[in-house]
Amino acid sequence: MNDPLSLKLIDIVRADPGLMHVLRTVRALGLPDWRLVSGAVYQAVWNAKTGRPAGYGIKDYDLAYFDGSDLSYEAEDEVIKRVAAAFDEPFRSQVEVRNQARVHLWFENRFGEPYEALHSTDEALGRFVAPAFAVGVRLEADDAITVAAPFGLEDVFAMVVRPNPNRPVAKGWARTVENARGRWPELTVVESV
């Protein structure tokens, strides 16, 4: 994506020391089909738009990768431990790692809705609870930052949170909205699709 909003997002990411530290560290690990996704990415935009400091309100860094070669929890746990070992605190506790190839194995039991198997990390973004949350970035070998945003970046930059039109409203939707509004009261929430 080389549209104007993607370029703005890339500038915001580059200006955020925490995001860049996570991206550089993860890139060095060589994980398959990885992206830093969701909160830390779209919240960096919200901080930039509202004049808040980089890192404000960011609770974690969601690291998604896709490895279909071994769907066992043990294989994912090894990656989780490897990623944790690459960071010092506070990042060690804040970087949350999930193999997107395994999500269909546990999602329905945890969230009460079916979840078909994925084929890539970018495909997972299309299932996030809100278009504004469906954004991921990766620091490539040549230092370029690539952006994946299946719904575009308009909602992210407009600070609009609306349900994903391609899935049922998430069970924790009200809590998610309340949590985000508590940190960024400037948000506009659209309750229906």
XYZ file of N, CA and C in Angstrom:
579
model
N 0.846 -1.185 0.000
C 0.000 0.000 0.000
C 0.891 1.249 0.000
N 0.755 2.071 -1.007
C 1.509 3.311 -1.073
C 0.588 4.516 -1.175
N -0.632 4.380 -0.701
C -1.563 5.497 -0.720
C -1.154 6.513 0.353
N -1.712 7.728 0.311
C -1.305 8.768 1.266
C -1.463 8.371 2.737
N -2.552 7.653 3.084
C -2.738 7.268 4.483
C -1.706 6.224 4.912
N -1.357 5.310 4.021
C -0.312 4.335 4.346
C 1.016 5.043 4.588
N 1.313 6.019 3.768
C 2.564 6.768 3.946
C 2.560 7.538 5.261
N 1.403 8.105 5.633
C 1.282 8.783 6.930
C 1.491 7.792 8.069
N 0.864 6.617 7.942
C 1.014 5.593 8.973
C 2.484 5.208 9.121
N 3.160 5.012 8.023
C 4.575 4.638 8.067
C 5.392 5.714 8.778
N 5.110 6.979 8.496
C 5.818 8.067 9.188
C 5.558 8.030 10.693
N 4.313 7.778 11.072
C 3.955 7.706 12.494
C 4.681 6.540 13.159
N 4.699 5.386 12.501
C 5.387 4.217 13.058
C 6.875 4.512 13.220
N 7.481 5.089 12.212
C 8.924 5.394 12.280
C 9.260 6.375 13.404
N 8.306 7.254 13.748
C 8.540 8.245 14.792
C 8.286 7.705 16.197
N 7.803 6.473 16.299
C 7.468 5.880 17.601
C 8.592 4.932 18.023
N 9.403 5.312 19.016
C 10.550 4.484 19.402
C 10.168 3.073 19.850
N 9.049 2.938 20.553
C 8.615 1.616 21.013
C 8.260 0.701 19.857
N 7.479 1.226 18.914
C 7.105 0.423 17.746
C 8.335 0.009 16.954
N 9.242 0.942 16.742
C 10.436 0.618 15.959
C 11.319 -0.397 16.675
N 11.409 -0.306 17.992
C 12.188 -1.293 18.744
C 11.585 -2.692 18.556
N 10.267 -2.786 18.670
C 9.604 -4.087 18.504
C 9.811 -4.583 17.073
N 9.618 -3.724 16.095
C 9.760 -4.144 14.701
C 11.184 -4.616 14.394
N 12.181 -3.893 14.851
C 13.572 -4.301 14.588
C 13.902 -5.624 15.269
N 13.455 -5.760 16.506
C 13.751 -6.981 17.264
C 13.091 -8.188 16.620
N 11.825 -8.048 16.234
C 11.096 -9.170 15.642
C 11.665 -9.506 14.257
N 11.992 -8.490 13.484
C 12.564 -8.759 12.162
C 13.794 -9.658 12.284
N 14.620 -9.425 13.277
C 15.851 -10.204 13.465
C 15.569 -11.668 13.797
N 14.354 -11.981 14.244
C 14.010 -13.364 14.613
C 13.632 -14.215 13.405
N 13.310 -13.598 12.282
C 13.003 -14.349 11.067
C 11.750 -15.197 11.152
N 10.726 -14.730 11.846
C 9.475 -15.495 11.933
C 8.779 -15.517 10.576
N 8.051 -16.588 10.273
C 7.342 -16.644 8.991
C 6.100 -15.750 8.991
N 5.899 -15.027 7.894
C 4.683 -14.257 7.648
C 4.227 -13.484 8.890
N 5.104 -12.668 9.439
C 4.786 -11.949 10.675
C 4.364 -10.513 10.395
N 3.586 -9.974 11.313
C 3.226 -8.558 11.331
C 2.948 -8.147 12.769
N 3.251 -6.908 13.058
C 2.778 -6.278 14.280
C 1.394 -5.751 13.934
N 0.374 -6.142 14.691
C -1.006 -5.868 14.306
C -1.778 -5.152 15.404
N -2.841 -4.537 15.002
C -3.892 -4.013 15.855
C -3.454 -2.876 16.769
N -3.709 -3.005 18.067
C -3.618 -1.921 19.029
C -2.441 -0.985 18.942
N -1.254 -1.492 19.083
C -0.088 -0.608 19.106
C 0.059 0.160 17.798
N -0.490 -0.370 16.725
C -0.382 0.295 15.423
C -1.437 1.398 15.299
N -2.721 1.055 15.430
C -3.749 2.089 15.260
C -3.711 3.099 16.401
N -3.311 2.675 17.594
C -3.231 3.608 18.717
C -2.098 4.620 18.526
N -1.046 4.239 17.810
C 0.019 5.194 17.487
C -0.536 6.327 16.621
N -1.444 5.978 15.700
C -2.094 6.995 14.865
C -2.948 7.904 15.742
N -3.744 7.303 16.625
C -4.611 8.105 17.493
C -3.789 9.046 18.364
N -2.644 8.575 18.852
C -1.781 9.436 19.660
C -1.244 10.597 18.825
N -0.817 10.305 17.615
C -0.305 11.358 16.741
C -1.395 12.380 16.425
N -2.614 11.909 16.170
C -3.711 12.816 15.809
C -4.173 13.674 16.980
N -4.026 13.177 18.202
C -4.532 13.904 19.373
C -3.417 14.608 20.144
N -2.194 14.535 19.655
C -1.091 15.213 20.324
C -0.603 14.518 21.579
N -0.974 13.267 21.750
C -0.481 12.524 22.903
C 0.907 11.960 22.585
N 1.707 11.673 23.608
C 3.058 11.172 23.343
C 3.034 9.756 22.761
N 4.060 9.434 21.996
C 4.211 8.068 21.465
C 4.164 7.097 22.634
N 3.436 6.005 22.448
C 3.337 4.985 23.487
C 2.193 5.180 24.462
N 1.542 6.356 24.467
C 0.430 6.592 25.383
C -0.649 5.540 25.173
N -1.148 4.961 26.265
C -2.294 4.061 26.221
C -2.045 2.691 25.624
N -0.839 2.438 25.156
C -0.557 1.147 24.521
C -0.280 0.110 25.603
N -1.131 -0.895 25.657
C -1.017 -1.926 26.697
C -0.162 -3.099 26.254
N -0.156 -3.357 24.941
C 0.630 -4.489 24.447
C 0.938 -4.309 22.973
N 1.792 -5.166 22.496
C 2.182 -5.203 21.087
C 1.801 -6.586 20.568
N 0.779 -6.639 19.721
C 0.285 -7.916 19.214
C 1.112 -8.340 18.010
N 1.812 -9.439 18.178
C 2.667 -9.978 17.126
C 2.002 -11.222 16.556
N 1.616 -11.155 15.305
C 1.002 -12.283 14.613
C 2.018 -12.864 13.635
N 2.028 -14.173 13.552
C 2.840 -14.840 12.534
C 2.030 -16.030 12.039
N 2.464 -16.611 10.935
C 1.738 -17.743 10.377
C 2.715 -18.862 10.074
N 2.536 -19.992 10.772
C 3.360 -21.176 10.534
C 2.454 -22.396 10.619
N 2.090 -22.927 9.456
C 1.197 -24.082 9.401
C 1.921 -25.413 9.470
N 3.236 -25.392 9.650
C 3.997 -26.648 9.635
C 3.807 -27.465 10.905
N 3.461 -26.829 12.020
C 3.247 -27.536 13.285
C 2.203 -26.746 14.055
N 0.996 -27.289 14.159
C -0.102 -26.576 14.805
C -0.219 -26.872 16.300
N 0.780 -27.497 16.868
C 0.716 -27.818 18.295
C 0.927 -26.561 19.132
N 0.338 -26.587 20.324
C 0.561 -25.483 21.256
C 2.041 -25.402 21.619
N 2.678 -26.545 21.728
C 4.096 -26.581 22.112
C 4.970 -25.822 21.108
N 4.674 -25.966 19.827
C 5.442 -25.246 18.801
C 5.224 -23.735 18.930
N 3.976 -23.331 19.141
C 3.703 -21.902 19.328
C 4.378 -21.399 20.600
N 4.329 -22.190 21.649
C 4.934 -21.794 22.919
C 6.447 -21.594 22.774
N 7.075 -22.395 21.950
C 8.513 -22.218 21.698
C 8.784 -20.860 21.045
N 7.925 -20.468 20.113
C 8.071 -19.159 19.467
C 7.816 -18.052 20.490
N 6.794 -18.212 21.317
C 6.490 -17.229 22.358
C 7.714 -17.030 23.255
N 8.326 -18.122 23.663
C 9.513 -18.037 24.533
C 10.692 -17.407 23.807
N 10.847 -17.741 22.544
C 11.945 -17.176 21.748
C 11.790 -15.663 21.590
N 10.573 -15.229 21.331
C 10.310 -13.797 21.202
C 10.543 -13.110 22.548
N 10.032 -13.677 23.619
C 10.220 -13.077 24.950
C 11.705 -12.931 25.281
N 12.493 -13.940 24.940
C 13.926 -13.906 25.239
C 14.659 -12.820 24.462
N 14.075 -12.365 23.368
C 14.715 -11.333 22.542
C 14.517 -9.929 23.109
N 13.613 -9.780 24.083
C 13.286 -8.467 24.639
C 13.670 -8.368 26.105
N 13.969 -7.162 26.538
C 14.063 -6.833 27.954
C 12.708 -6.280 28.369
N 12.502 -6.152 29.669
C 11.283 -5.508 30.153
C 11.339 -4.020 29.823
N 10.230 -3.349 29.609
C 8.869 -3.858 29.748
C 8.367 -4.618 28.520
N 9.124 -4.585 27.420
C 8.643 -5.211 26.185
C 8.447 -6.715 26.329
N 9.282 -7.370 27.119
C 9.146 -8.817 27.283
C 7.732 -9.185 27.718
N 7.152 -8.385 28.602
C 5.791 -8.656 29.089
C 4.703 -8.096 28.182
N 5.069 -7.184 27.287
C 4.063 -6.515 26.470
C 3.885 -7.121 25.081
N 4.869 -7.830 24.573
C 4.747 -8.405 23.231
C 3.983 -9.722 23.346
N 2.808 -9.781 22.730
C 1.951 -10.971 22.775
C 1.971 -11.641 21.410
N 2.335 -12.902 21.395
C 2.591 -13.628 20.152
C 1.503 -14.669 19.907
N 0.989 -14.708 18.657
C 0.006 -15.730 18.289
C 0.265 -16.215 16.873
N 0.284 -17.554 16.745
C 0.382 -18.184 15.434
C -1.014 -18.201 14.813
N -1.205 -17.441 13.748
C -2.512 -17.342 13.111
C -2.962 -18.664 12.494
N -2.047 -19.568 12.242
C -2.404 -20.886 11.704
C -3.136 -21.736 12.745
N -3.055 -21.352 14.028
C -3.673 -22.126 15.110
C -4.975 -21.526 15.633
N -5.322 -20.313 15.253
C -6.449 -19.609 15.882
C -7.744 -20.402 15.798
N -7.979 -21.060 14.669
C -9.232 -21.817 14.510
C -9.359 -22.958 15.514
N -8.252 -23.381 16.113
C -8.280 -24.491 17.071
C -8.853 -24.087 18.433
N -8.760 -22.812 18.792
C -9.193 -22.383 20.126
C -10.213 -21.248 20.140
N -10.408 -20.567 19.030
C -11.219 -19.351 19.003
C -12.670 -19.591 19.454
N -13.307 -20.605 18.906
C -14.726 -20.820 19.242
C -14.916 -21.127 20.720
N -14.046 -21.940 21.307
C -14.161 -22.233 22.739
C -13.982 -20.978 23.586
N -13.112 -20.083 23.158
C -12.824 -18.883 23.946
C -13.832 -17.766 23.707
N -14.273 -17.590 22.449
C -15.113 -16.440 22.121
C -16.532 -16.801 21.683
N -16.837 -18.092 21.562
C -18.202 -18.512 21.289
C -18.690 -18.330 19.866
N -17.771 -18.151 18.933
C -18.199 -18.071 17.530
C -17.219 -18.872 16.681
N -17.726 -19.474 15.612
C -16.856 -20.294 14.759
C -15.776 -19.449 14.087
N -14.691 -20.116 13.741
C -13.557 -19.416 13.124
C -12.890 -20.389 12.175
N -13.021 -20.112 10.873
C -12.418 -21.006 9.883
C -10.912 -20.829 9.848
N -10.224 -21.884 9.472
C -8.762 -21.845 9.386
C -8.319 -20.754 8.418
N -7.231 -20.123 8.768
C -6.645 -19.050 7.952
C -5.555 -19.603 7.050
N -5.153 -18.781 6.074
C -4.069 -19.154 5.169
C -2.883 -18.206 5.256
N -3.046 -17.098 5.995
C -1.961 -16.128 6.138
C -2.267 -15.182 7.291
N -1.250 -14.470 7.713
C -1.446 -13.455 8.752
C -2.336 -12.328 8.243
N -2.119 -11.874 7.019
C -2.931 -10.774 6.496
C -4.407 -11.140 6.414
N -4.707 -12.392 6.131
C -6.105 -12.831 6.097
C -6.764 -12.654 7.458
N -6.019 -12.859 8.518
C -6.564 -12.710 9.872
C -7.080 -11.304 10.127
N -6.427 -10.301 9.562
C -6.834 -8.912 9.792
C -8.285 -8.674 9.384
N -8.737 -9.341 8.346
C -10.109 -9.184 7.883
C -11.144 -9.683 8.857
N -10.726 -10.398 9.897
C -11.658 -10.935 10.888
C -11.623 -10.179 12.211
N -10.793 -9.157 12.309
C -10.716 -8.383 13.546
C -12.061 -7.715 13.808
N -12.321 -7.338 15.059
C -13.653 -6.870 15.454
C -14.063 -5.538 14.840
N -13.086 -4.722 14.419
C -13.413 -3.417 13.838
C -12.446 -3.113 12.704
N -12.911 -2.463 11.644
C -11.998 -2.076 10.564
C -10.808 -1.250 11.058
N -11.025 -0.388 12.035
C -9.916 0.432 12.550
C -8.843 -0.423 13.213
N -9.217 -1.585 13.710
C -8.253 -2.458 14.397
C -7.506 -3.359 13.409
N -8.030 -3.453 12.187
C -7.521 -4.400 11.181
C -6.366 -3.788 10.398
N -5.259 -3.591 11.081
C -4.089 -3.005 10.442
C -2.842 -3.703 10.983
N -1.897 -3.931 10.092
C -0.647 -4.564 10.490
C 0.518 -3.964 9.727
N 1.685 -3.975 10.362
C 2.897 -3.462 9.726
C 4.035 -4.455 9.919
N 4.987 -4.403 8.996
C 6.172 -5.251 9.092
C 7.368 -4.427 8.615
N 8.485 -4.573 9.312
C 9.737 -3.967 8.896
C 10.463 -4.989 8.036
N 10.602 -4.650 6.767
C 11.205 -5.580 5.814
C 12.738 -5.544 5.903
N 13.377 -6.489 5.253
C 14.838 -6.603 5.272
C 15.519 -5.341 4.763
N 14.870 -4.629 3.825
C 15.465 -3.413 3.265
C 15.074 -2.157 4.046
N 14.515 -2.323 5.239
C 14.062 -1.248 6.130
C 12.770 -0.568 5.684
N 12.157 -1.035 4.610
C 10.838 -0.525 4.231
C 9.821 -1.050 5.247
N 8.791 -0.274 5.476
C 7.681 -0.738 6.311
C 6.516 -1.009 5.381
N 6.017 -2.239 5.422
C 4.849 -2.580 4.619
C 3.613 -2.556 5.515
N 2.489 -2.197 4.904
C 1.236 -2.038 5.624
C 0.203 -2.991 5.035
N -0.541 -3.653 5.901
C -1.697 -4.456 5.489
C -2.913 -3.888 6.215
N -3.948 -3.548 5.462
C -5.169 -2.985 6.037
C -6.326 -3.320 5.099
N -6.968 -4.478 5.284
C -7.986 -4.930 4.333
C -9.185 -3.994 4.202
N -9.446 -3.169 5.214
C -10.563 -2.226 5.152
C -10.088 -0.812 4.831
N -8.804 -0.662 4.546
C -8.239 0.663 4.353
C -7.899 1.291 5.698
N -7.446 2.526 5.654
C -7.011 3.219 6.871
C -7.889 4.425 7.222
N -8.982 4.606 6.497
C -9.825 5.768 6.728
C -10.352 5.803 8.157
N -10.893 4.689 8.652
C -11.420 4.664 10.021
C -10.319 4.921 11.046
N -9.134 4.394 10.813
C -8.025 4.603 11.752
C -7.749 6.096 11.877
N -7.582 6.776 10.744
C -7.230 8.194 10.771
C -8.402 9.091 11.154
N -9.630 8.637 10.920
C -10.807 9.411 11.327
C -11.172 9.145 12.787
N -10.473 8.205 13.419
C -10.744 7.804 14.806
C -12.185 7.318 14.955
N -12.594 6.478 14.000
C -13.933 5.885 13.999
C -13.802 4.401 14.309
N -14.598 3.949 15.248
C -14.642 2.525 15.579
C -16.044 2.033 15.275
N -16.101 1.066 14.375
C -17.388 0.475 13.979
C -17.185 -1.040 13.896
N -18.247 -1.823 14.037
C -18.094 -3.275 13.921
C -17.647 -3.687 12.521
N -16.898 -4.756 12.464
C -16.491 -5.362 11.195
C -17.764 -5.819 10.474
N -17.988 -5.351 9.248
C -19.212 -5.722 8.540
C -19.242 -7.181 8.091
N -18.120 -7.867 8.181
C -18.033 -9.242 7.681
C -18.124 -10.306 8.760
N -18.484 -9.900 9.976
C -18.604 -10.887 11.055
C -19.624 -10.385 12.070
N -20.103 -11.271 12.943
C -21.022 -10.794 13.983
C -20.304 -9.809 14.914
N -21.082 -8.933 15.533
C -20.505 -8.017 16.513
C -19.886 -8.858 17.621
N -18.653 -8.532 17.973
C -17.921 -9.305 18.981
C -18.643 -9.270 20.327
N -18.588 -10.372 21.061
C -19.260 -10.453 22.359
C -18.753 -9.383 23.324
N -17.493 -9.052 23.271
C -16.932 -8.042 24.164
C -16.912 -6.643 23.577
N -17.784 -6.387 22.583
C -17.766 -5.111 21.869
C -17.901 -3.913 22.821
N -18.885 -3.928 23.702
C -19.123 -2.785 24.595
C -17.899 -2.521 25.467
N -17.295 -3.555 25.984
C -16.102 -3.418 26.820
C -14.930 -2.865 26.001
N -14.782 -3.348 24.777
C -13.719 -2.878 23.890
C -13.874 -1.385 23.606
N -15.079 -0.968 23.305
C -15.358 0.438 23.004
C -15.120 1.299 24.249
N -15.619 0.854 25.381
C -15.455 1.610 26.629
C -13.967 1.770 26.974
N -13.220 0.711 26.804
C -11.787 0.735 27.078
C -11.087 1.753 26.181
N -11.386 1.729 24.889
C -10.760 2.662 23.947
C -11.179 4.102 24.233
N -12.448 4.326 24.489
C -12.938 5.683 24.788
C -12.330 6.229 26.078
N -12.022 5.340 27.019
C -11.402 5.775 28.266
C -10.035 6.395 28.040
N -9.342 5.946 27.013
C -8.005 6.474 26.708
C -8.037 7.537 25.614
N -8.971 7.410 24.681
C -9.097 8.364 23.568
C -10.557 8.805 23.471
N -10.990 9.746 24.322
C -12.397 10.168 24.314
C -12.831 10.831 23.002
N -11.877 11.180 22.157
C -12.187 11.802 20.861
C -12.775 10.815 19.853
N -12.761 9.541 20.161
C -13.263 8.525 19.236
C -14.719 8.720 18.889
N -15.053 8.380 17.662
C -16.459 8.289 17.242
C -16.762 6.806 17.132
N -17.826 6.387 17.801
C -18.214 4.980 17.760
C -19.499 4.847 16.964
N -19.479 3.970 15.985
C -20.651 3.656 15.180
C -21.083 2.266 15.636
N -22.276 2.180 16.211
C -22.693 0.917 16.833
C -23.157 -0.148 15.868
N -23.595 0.240 14.666
C -24.048 -0.786 13.735
C -23.307 -0.632 12.426
N -23.346 -1.689 11.641
C -22.606 -1.705 10.383
C -23.318 -0.921 9.310
